[in-house]
Coordinates of C-alpha atoms and ligand atoms in Angstrom, one line a residue:
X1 CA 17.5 145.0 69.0
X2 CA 18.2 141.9 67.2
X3 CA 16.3 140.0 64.9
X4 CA 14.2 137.8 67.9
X5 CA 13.4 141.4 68.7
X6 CA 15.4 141.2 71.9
X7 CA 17.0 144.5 73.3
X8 CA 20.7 144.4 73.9
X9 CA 22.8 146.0 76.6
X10 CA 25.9 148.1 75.9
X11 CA 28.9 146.9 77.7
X12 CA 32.0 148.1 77.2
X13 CA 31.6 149.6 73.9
X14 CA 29.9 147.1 72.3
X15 CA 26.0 145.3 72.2
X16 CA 25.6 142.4 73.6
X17 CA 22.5 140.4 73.8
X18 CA 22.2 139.7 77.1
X19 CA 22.5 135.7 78.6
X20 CA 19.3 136.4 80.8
X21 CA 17.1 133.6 81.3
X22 CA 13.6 135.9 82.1
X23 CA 12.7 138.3 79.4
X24 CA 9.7 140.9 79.5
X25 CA 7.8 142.6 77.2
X26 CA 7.8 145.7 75.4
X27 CA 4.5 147.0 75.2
X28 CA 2.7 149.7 73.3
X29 CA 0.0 151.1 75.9
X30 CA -2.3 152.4 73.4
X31 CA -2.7 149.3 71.7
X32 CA -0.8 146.6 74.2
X33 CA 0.6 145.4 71.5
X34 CA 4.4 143.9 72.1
X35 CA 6.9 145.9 70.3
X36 CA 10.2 144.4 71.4
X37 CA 11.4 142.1 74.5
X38 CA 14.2 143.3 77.4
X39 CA 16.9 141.3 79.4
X40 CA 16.3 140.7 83.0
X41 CA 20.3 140.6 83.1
X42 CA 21.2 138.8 85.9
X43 CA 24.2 140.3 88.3
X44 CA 27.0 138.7 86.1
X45 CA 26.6 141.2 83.3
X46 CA 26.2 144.2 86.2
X47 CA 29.8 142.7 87.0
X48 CA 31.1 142.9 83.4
X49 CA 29.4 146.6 83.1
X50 CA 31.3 147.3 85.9
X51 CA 34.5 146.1 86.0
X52 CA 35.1 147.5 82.0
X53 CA 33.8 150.7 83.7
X54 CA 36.9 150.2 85.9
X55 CA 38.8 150.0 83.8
X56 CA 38.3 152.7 81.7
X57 CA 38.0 155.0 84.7
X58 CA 42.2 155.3 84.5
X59 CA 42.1 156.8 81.6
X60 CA 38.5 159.2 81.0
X61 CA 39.8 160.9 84.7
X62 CA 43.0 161.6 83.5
X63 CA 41.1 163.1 80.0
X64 CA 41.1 166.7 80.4
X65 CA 37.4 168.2 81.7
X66 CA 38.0 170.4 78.2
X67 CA 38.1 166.7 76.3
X68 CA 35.7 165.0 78.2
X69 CA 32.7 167.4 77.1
X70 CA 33.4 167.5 73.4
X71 CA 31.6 164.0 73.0
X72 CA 28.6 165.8 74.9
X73 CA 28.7 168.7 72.4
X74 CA 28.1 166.0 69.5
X75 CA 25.9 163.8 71.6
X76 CA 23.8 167.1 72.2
X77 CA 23.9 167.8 67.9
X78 CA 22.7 163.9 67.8
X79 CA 20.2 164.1 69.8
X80 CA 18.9 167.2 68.4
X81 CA 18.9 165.8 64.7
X82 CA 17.5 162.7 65.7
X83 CA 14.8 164.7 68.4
X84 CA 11.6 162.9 66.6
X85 CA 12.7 159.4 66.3
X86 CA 13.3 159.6 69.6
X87 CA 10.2 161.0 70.6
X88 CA 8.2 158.6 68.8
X89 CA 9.6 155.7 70.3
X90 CA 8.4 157.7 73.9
X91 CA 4.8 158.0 72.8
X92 CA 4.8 154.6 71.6
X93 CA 6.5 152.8 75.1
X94 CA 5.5 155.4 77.1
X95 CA 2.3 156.3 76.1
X96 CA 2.5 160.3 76.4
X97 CA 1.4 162.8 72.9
X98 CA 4.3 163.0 70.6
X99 CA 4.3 167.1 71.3
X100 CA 5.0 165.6 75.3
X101 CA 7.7 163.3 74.5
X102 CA 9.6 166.3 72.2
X103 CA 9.3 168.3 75.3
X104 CA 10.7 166.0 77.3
X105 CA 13.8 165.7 75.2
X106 CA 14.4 169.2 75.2
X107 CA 14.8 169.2 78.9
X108 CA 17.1 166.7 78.8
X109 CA 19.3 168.2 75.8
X110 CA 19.4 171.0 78.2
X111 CA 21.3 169.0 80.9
X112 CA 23.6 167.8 78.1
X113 CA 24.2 171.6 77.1
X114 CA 24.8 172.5 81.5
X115 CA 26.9 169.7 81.8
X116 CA 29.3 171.1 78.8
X117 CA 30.0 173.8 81.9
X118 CA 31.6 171.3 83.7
X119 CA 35.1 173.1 83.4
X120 CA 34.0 176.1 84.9
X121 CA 31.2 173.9 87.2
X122 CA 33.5 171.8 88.5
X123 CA 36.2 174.4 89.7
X124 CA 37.3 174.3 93.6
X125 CA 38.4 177.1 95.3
X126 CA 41.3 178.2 97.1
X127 CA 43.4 180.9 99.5
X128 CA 46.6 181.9 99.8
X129 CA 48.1 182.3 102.8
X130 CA 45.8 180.7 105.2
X131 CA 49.3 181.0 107.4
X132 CA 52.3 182.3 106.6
X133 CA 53.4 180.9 103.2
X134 CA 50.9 178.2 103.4
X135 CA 48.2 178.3 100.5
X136 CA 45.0 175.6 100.8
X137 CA 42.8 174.9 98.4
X138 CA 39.7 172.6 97.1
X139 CA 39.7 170.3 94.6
X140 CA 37.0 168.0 92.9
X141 CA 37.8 164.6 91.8
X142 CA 35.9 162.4 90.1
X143 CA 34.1 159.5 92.2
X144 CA 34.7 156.6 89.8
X145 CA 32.2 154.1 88.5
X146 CA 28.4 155.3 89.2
X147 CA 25.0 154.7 87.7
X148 CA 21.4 155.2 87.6
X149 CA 18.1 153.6 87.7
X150 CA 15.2 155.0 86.2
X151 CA 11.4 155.4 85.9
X152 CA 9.2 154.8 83.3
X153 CA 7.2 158.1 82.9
X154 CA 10.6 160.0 81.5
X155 CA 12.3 157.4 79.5
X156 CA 14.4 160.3 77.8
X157 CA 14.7 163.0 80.2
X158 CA 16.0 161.6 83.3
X159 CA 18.8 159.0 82.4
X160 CA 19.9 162.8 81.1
X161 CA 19.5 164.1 84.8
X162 CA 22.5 162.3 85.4
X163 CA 24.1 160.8 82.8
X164 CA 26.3 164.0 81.0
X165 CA 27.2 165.3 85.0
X166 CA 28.5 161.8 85.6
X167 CA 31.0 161.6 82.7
X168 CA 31.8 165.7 82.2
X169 CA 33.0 165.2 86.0
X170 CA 35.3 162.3 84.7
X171 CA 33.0 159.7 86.3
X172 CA 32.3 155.8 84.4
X173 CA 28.4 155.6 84.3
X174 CA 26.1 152.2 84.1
X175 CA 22.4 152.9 83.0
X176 CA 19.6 150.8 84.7
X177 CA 16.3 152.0 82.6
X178 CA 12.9 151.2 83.4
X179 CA 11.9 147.6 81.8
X180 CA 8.8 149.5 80.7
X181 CA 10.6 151.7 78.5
X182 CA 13.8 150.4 77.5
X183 CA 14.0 151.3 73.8
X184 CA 14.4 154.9 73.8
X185 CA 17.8 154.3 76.3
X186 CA 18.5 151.9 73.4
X187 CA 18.0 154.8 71.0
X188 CA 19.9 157.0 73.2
X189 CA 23.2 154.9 73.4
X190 CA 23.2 154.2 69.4
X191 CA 23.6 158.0 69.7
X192 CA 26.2 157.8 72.6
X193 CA 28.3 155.1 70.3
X194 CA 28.8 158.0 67.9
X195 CA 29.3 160.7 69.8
X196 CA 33.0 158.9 70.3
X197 CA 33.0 158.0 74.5
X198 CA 36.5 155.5 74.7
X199 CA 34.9 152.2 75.6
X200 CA 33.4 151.5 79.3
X201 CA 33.0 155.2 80.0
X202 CA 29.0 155.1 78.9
X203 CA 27.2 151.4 79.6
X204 CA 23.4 150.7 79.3
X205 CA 22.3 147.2 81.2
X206 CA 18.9 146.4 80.8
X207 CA 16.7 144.7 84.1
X208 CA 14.9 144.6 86.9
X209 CA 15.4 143.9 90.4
X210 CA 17.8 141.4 90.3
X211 CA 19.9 143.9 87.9
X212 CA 19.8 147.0 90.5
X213 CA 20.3 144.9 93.7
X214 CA 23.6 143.8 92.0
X215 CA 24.1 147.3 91.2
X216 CA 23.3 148.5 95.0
X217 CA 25.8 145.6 96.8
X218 CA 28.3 146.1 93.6
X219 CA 31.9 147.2 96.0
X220 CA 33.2 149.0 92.8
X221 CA 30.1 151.3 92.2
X222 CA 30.4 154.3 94.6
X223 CA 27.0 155.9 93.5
X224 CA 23.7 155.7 93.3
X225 CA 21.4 158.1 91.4
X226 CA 17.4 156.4 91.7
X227 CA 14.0 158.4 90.6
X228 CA 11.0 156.2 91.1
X229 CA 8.1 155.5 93.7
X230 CA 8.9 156.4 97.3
X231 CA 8.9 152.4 98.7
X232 CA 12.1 151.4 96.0
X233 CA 13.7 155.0 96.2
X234 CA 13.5 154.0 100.7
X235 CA 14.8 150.9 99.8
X236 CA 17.9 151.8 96.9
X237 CA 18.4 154.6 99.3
X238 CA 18.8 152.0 102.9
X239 CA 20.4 149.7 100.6
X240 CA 22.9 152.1 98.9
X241 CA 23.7 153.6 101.7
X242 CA 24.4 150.9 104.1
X243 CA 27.0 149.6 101.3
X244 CA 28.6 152.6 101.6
X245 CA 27.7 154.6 98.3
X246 CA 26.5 157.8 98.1
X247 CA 23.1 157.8 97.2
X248 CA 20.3 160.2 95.4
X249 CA 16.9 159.0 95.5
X250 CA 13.8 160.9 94.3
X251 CA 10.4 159.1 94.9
X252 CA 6.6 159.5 94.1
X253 CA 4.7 163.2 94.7
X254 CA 1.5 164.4 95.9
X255 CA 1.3 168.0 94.2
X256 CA -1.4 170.8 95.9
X257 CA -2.2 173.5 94.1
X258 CA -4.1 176.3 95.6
X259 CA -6.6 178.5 93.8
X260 CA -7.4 181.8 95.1
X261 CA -10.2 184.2 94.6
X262 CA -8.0 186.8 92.9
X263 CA -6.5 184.3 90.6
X264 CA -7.0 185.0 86.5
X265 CA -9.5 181.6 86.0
X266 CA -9.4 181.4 82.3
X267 CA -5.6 181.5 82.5
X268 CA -5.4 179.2 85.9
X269 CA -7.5 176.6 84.7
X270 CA -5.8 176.3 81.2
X271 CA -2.6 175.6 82.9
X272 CA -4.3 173.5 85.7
X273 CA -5.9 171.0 82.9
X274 CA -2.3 170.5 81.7
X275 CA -0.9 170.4 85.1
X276 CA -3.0 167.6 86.0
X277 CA -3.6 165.4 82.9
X278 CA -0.5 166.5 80.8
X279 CA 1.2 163.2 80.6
X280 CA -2.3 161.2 82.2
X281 CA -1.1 162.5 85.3
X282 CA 2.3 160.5 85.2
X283 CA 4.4 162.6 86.1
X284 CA 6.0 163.6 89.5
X285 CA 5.2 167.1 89.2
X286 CA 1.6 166.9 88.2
X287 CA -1.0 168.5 90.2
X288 CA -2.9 166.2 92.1
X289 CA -5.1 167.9 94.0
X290 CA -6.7 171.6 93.9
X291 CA -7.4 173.5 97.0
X292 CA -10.1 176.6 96.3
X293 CA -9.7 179.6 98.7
X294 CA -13.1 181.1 99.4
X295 CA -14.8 182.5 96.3
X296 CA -12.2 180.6 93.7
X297 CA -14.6 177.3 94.5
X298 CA -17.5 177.7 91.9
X299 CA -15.9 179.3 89.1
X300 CA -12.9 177.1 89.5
X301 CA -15.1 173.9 89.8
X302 CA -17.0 174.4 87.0
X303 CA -14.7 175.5 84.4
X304 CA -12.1 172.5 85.8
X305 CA -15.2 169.8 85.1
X306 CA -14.9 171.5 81.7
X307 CA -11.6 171.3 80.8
X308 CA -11.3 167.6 81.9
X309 CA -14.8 166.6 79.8
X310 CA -13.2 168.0 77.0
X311 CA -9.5 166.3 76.6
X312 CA -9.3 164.8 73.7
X313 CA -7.9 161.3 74.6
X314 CA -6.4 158.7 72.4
X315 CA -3.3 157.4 70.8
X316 CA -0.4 160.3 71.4
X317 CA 0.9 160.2 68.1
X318 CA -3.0 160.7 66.0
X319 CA -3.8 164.2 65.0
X320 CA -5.4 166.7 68.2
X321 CA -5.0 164.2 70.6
X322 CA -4.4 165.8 73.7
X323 CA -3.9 162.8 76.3
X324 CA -2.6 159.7 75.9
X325 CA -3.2 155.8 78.1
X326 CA -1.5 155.1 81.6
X327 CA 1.5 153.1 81.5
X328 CA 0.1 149.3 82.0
X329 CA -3.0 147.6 82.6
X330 CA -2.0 147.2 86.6
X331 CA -1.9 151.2 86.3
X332 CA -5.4 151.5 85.0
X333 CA -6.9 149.0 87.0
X334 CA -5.0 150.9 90.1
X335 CA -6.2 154.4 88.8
X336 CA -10.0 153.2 88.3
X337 CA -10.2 151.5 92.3
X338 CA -8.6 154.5 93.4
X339 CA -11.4 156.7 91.7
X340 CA -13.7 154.5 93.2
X341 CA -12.3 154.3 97.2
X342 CA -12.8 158.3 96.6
X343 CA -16.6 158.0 95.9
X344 CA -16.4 155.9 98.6
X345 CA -14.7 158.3 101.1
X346 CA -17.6 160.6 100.1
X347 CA -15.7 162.5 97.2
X348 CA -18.5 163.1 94.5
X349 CA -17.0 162.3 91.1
X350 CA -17.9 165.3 88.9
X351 CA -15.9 163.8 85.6
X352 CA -15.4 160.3 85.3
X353 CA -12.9 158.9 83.5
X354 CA -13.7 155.2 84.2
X355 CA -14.6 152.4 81.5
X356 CA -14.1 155.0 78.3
X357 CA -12.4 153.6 74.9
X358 CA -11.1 155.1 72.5
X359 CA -12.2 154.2 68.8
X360 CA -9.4 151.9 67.1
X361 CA -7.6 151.4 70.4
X362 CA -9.8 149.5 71.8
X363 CA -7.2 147.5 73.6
X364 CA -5.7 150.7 75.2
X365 CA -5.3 151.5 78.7
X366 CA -7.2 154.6 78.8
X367 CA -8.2 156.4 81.8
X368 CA -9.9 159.7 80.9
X369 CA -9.3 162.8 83.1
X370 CA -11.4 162.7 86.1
X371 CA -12.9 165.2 88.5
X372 CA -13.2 164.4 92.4
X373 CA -14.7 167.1 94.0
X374 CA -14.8 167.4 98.3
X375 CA -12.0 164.7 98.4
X376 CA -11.9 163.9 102.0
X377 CA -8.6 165.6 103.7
X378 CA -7.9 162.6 106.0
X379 CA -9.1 159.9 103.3
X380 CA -6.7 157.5 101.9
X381 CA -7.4 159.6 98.5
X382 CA -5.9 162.6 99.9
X383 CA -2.6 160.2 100.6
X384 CA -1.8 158.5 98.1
X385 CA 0.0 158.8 94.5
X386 CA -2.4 158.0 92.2
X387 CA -0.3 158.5 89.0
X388 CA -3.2 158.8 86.4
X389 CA -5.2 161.3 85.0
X390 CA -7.3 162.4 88.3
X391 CA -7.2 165.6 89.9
X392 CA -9.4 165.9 93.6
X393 CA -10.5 169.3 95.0
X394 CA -10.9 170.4 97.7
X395 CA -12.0 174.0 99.3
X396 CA -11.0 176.0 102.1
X397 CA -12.2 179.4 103.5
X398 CA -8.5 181.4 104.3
X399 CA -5.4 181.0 102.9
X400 CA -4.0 179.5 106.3
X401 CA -6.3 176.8 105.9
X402 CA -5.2 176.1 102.4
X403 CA -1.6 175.6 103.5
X404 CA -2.7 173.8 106.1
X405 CA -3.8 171.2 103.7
X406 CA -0.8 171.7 101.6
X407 CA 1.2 170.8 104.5
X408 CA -1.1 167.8 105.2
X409 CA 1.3 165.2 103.8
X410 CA 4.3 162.9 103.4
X411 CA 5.6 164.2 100.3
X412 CA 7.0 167.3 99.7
X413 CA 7.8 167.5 95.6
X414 CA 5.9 170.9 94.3
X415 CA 3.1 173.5 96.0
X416 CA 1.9 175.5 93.4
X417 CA -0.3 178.6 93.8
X418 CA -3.1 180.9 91.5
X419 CA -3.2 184.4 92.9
X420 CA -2.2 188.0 91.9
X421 CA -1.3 189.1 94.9
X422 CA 2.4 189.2 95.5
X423 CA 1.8 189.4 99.6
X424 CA -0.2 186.1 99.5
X425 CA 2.1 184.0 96.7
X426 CA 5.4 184.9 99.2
X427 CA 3.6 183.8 102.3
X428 CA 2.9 180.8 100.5
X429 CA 6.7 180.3 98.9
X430 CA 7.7 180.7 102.4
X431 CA 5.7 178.1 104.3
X432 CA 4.4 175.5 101.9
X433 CA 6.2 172.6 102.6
X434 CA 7.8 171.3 99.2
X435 CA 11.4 171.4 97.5
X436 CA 9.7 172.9 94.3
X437 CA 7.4 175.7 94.3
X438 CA 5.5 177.3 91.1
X439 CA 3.6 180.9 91.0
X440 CA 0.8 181.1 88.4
X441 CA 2.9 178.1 87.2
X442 CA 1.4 174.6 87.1
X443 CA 4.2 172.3 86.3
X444 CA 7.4 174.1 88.4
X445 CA 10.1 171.7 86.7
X446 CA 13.5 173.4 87.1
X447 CA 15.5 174.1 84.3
X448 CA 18.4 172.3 83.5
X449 CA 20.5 174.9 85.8
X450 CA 18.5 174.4 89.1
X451 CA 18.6 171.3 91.5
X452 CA 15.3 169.1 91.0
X453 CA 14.4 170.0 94.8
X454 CA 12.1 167.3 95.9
X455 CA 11.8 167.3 100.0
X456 CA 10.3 165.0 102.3
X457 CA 8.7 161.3 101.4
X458 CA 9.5 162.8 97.9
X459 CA 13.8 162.7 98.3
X460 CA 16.2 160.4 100.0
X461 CA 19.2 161.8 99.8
X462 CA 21.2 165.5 100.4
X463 CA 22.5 166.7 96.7
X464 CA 19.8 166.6 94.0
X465 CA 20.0 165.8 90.4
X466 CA 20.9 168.8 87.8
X467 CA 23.2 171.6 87.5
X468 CA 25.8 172.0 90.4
X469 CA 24.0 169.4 93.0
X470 CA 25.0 166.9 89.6
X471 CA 28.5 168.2 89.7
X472 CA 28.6 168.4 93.8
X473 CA 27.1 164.5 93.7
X474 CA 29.7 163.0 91.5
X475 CA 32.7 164.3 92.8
X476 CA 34.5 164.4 95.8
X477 CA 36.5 167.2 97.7
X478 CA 40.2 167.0 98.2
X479 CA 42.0 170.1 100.4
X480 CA 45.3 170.3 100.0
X481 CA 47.8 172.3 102.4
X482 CA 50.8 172.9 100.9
X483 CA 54.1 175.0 101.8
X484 CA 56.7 175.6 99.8
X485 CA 59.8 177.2 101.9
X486 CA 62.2 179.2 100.3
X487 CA 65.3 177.8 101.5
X488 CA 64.2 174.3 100.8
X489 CA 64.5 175.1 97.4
X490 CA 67.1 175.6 94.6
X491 CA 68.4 178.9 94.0
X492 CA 68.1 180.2 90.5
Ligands
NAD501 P1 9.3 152.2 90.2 O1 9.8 152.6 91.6 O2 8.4 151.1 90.0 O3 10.6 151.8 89.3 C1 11.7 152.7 89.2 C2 13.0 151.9 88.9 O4 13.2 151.0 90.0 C3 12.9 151.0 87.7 O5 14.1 151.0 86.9 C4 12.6 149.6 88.2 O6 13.2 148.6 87.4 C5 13.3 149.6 89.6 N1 12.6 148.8 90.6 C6 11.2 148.6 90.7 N2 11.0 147.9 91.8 C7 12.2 147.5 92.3 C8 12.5 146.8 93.5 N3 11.6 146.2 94.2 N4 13.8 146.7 93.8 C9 14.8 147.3 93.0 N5 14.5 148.0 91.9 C10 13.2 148.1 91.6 O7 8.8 153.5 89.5 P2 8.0 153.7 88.2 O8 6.6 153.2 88.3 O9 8.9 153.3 87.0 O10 7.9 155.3 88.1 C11 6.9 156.1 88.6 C12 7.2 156.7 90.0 O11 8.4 157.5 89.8 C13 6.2 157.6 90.6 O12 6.0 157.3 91.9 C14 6.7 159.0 90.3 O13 6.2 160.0 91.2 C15 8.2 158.7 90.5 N6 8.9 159.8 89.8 C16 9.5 160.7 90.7 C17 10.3 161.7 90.1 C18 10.9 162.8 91.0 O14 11.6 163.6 90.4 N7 10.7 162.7 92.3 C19 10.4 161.8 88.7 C20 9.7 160.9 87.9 C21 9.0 159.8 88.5

């Protein structure tokens, strides 16, 4: 930052402060107070990010994969010693509790640690013989320049869903953050400018639109890795695509969870009341709506109405606060109608987290868990991301009519479902209609070592971010045929 309090991008191995003409501000959700201002960079500095990515492309591909990953070994050791600074500067841009944002970091350390595999990840394969004296085999290059755009809700985590499989592979990587939460990629590439990357392999422009349509119709950028809400990851995808880049693009979620009769309550609903207000429900694995099987509804309902009257909600870095504010004062004003066109569709709201504030905060953008119970299946509640702290149930009488409902919808991020019976939890893994499925688990984020399996409205794309989709995404096969006759060469 400099001293007008003005974030800076990283291009080619050094800050710049940016020649934008539009900035935007910073803000601190708990107390919308401004905390620093970031670049709209207009398309020029895209173009300078990429062409010194270019250029140092030559070389980092030629780097062997055994080099490339040391700088990921110390950027890992960085991170790690500098794991609460970092996780401040999350709760205060992003708004989460400080034991959230530490969380998050770990799971994106744990990429940084996969993609240290990459000389064993990014191996081909090969056969001798295929004819007589003919060997083929499959090799993995590197693409060349690539980057990312990102969300706010993971400021730290997911520019790491990408970021260490782009360079381990031998890839030049550009960094579009969200203009929400720019500082902790800030943070992250003070650490990156340490951790010894040569010049242009590692670049951070800060933006908005302007910046990633530059990046989208940029010739020299072959891909595209995009997490956000469906309607831009549809539109980075279309756009990507039809420029000829490869292109990975997760959007927004609508997580069902089931509840059945048999499930342990005290244990499901514990997990349920982080599941849906962990993170004030900003997050693209939350659980959005509960669907009770038979029996499961009372119990369920009651102790749910608990757990959300009880959250402690405030400002995520004060002592035993359990939630902290949406993202923005659209978000809240979004949540709150929302909340309100469920009453509407004849939901009755059991907890409501509407007009609350929160002592000393009183500027926040609080929205305290809420309750919907008999959400309307075929409302416009039932449809849409709502993104805040707001979890709707609903009830059903089988289990076929609970995965029914699962099924109901566009998106197809996580199922999750409360049971202890192994017949009914593999019926469901094998027909719920979602790339990620939990089991008595609430939150069914794959580690570091799994693809991030989003499906449906929820994924644009083939190869997900993480672990060997990462490594598949960023490089390209070559097959070589080769023959080597005897007589064609010297004899020794
Ligand atoms: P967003 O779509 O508003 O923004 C994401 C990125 O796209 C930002 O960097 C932003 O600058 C850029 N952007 C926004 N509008 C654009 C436009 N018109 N043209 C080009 N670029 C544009 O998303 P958000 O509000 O930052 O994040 C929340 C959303 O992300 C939710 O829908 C959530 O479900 C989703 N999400 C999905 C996953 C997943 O793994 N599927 C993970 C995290 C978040």
């Amino acid at each position: 930052m400099n001293t007008n309090g003005q974030l800076l991008n990283f291009i080619n191995g050094r800050w710049q402060t940016s020649s934008a003409s539009a900035y935007g501000d910073v803000l601190n959700p708990a107390t919308a107070q401004v905390q620093a201002h970031v670049p709209l960079s207009p398309g020029a500095e895209v173009d300078a990010a990429v062409q010194a990515a270019a250029k140092a492309f030559h070389g980092w591909r030629r780097t062997p994969v055994g080099d490339r990953i040391q700088p990921l070994f110390k950027l890992k050791n960085l991170l790690e010693e500098n794991l609460d600074d970092i996780a401040r500067t999350i709760t205060n841009e992003c708004g989460k509790i400080f034991a959230e944002s530490v969380g998050e970091m770990r799971r994106g350390i744990e990429n940084v640690e996969v993609a240290c595999g990459a000389p064993v990840l990014m191996q081909g394969y090969n056969n001798e013989d295929i004819a007589s004296g003919i060997d083929e085999h499959m090799i993995r290059q590197p693409l060349g320049v690539v980057a990312a755009i990102t969300p706010f809700n993971f400021p730290g985590m997911i520019p790491l869903w990408f970021l260490p499989y782009a360079v381990a592979t031998g890839n030049c990587f550009i960094l579009k953050p969200s203009e929400k939460v720019p500082m902790t990629s800030q943070m992250l590439f003070e650490l990156i400018e340490v951790a010894g990357f040569p010049a242009g392999v590692l670049q951070l422009v800060n933006g908005g639109k302007e910046t990633v349509d530059a990046l989208l119709d940029h010739p020299t950028v072959r891909a595209i890795s995009f997490v956000g809400s469906t309607p831009v990851a549809k539109y980075v995808y279309s756009r990507a695509t039809a420029n000829g880049k490869r292109a990975q693009c997760q959007g927004g979620a609508k997580n069902p969870v089931v509840v059945m009769p048999d499930a342990d309550m005290e244990t499901t609903t514990r997990i349920m009341g982080d599941s849906a207000f962990g993170c004030a429900g900003q997050r693209c694995l939350a659980a959005s709506v509960a669907i009770t099987v038979g029996e499961a509804k009372h119990p369920f309902t009651e102790a749910m109405a608990d757990v959300a009257a009880s959250r402690k909600v405030g400002y995520g870095l004060d002592e035993g606060v359990q939630m902290g504010p949406v993202i923005t004062a659209e978000s809240q004003a979004r949540v709150e109608r929302l909340i309100e066109q469920g009453a509407r569709e004849g939901a009755n709201v059991l907890v409501d987290g509407r007009n609350h504030k929160v002592g000393g905060y009183e500027d926040g953008y609080f929205v305290f868990p809420t309750l919907l119970d008999g959400v309307n299946p075929g409302g416009e509640l039932a449809k849409t991301e709502i993104f805040g702290p707001v979890l709707s149930l609903m009830h059903a009488n089988t289990v076929e009519e609970a995965i029914a409902l699962v099924n109901n919808r566009a998106y197809g991020n996580m199922a999750c479902i409360f049971t202890g019976s192994g017949a009914v939890a593999r019926k469901f893994r094998y027909e719920a209609d979602a790339g990620n499925i939990g089991i008595n688990i609430g939150v069914a984020a794959p580690m570091a070592y799994f693809p991030f399996s989003g499906w449906n409205e929820s994924f644009f794309g083939d190869l997900h971010a993480q672990s060997h989709h990462g490594v598949e995404f960023y490089t390209q096969t070559k097959v070589v045929v080769e023959r080597w006759p005897q007589e064609w060469s010297r004899q020794f």
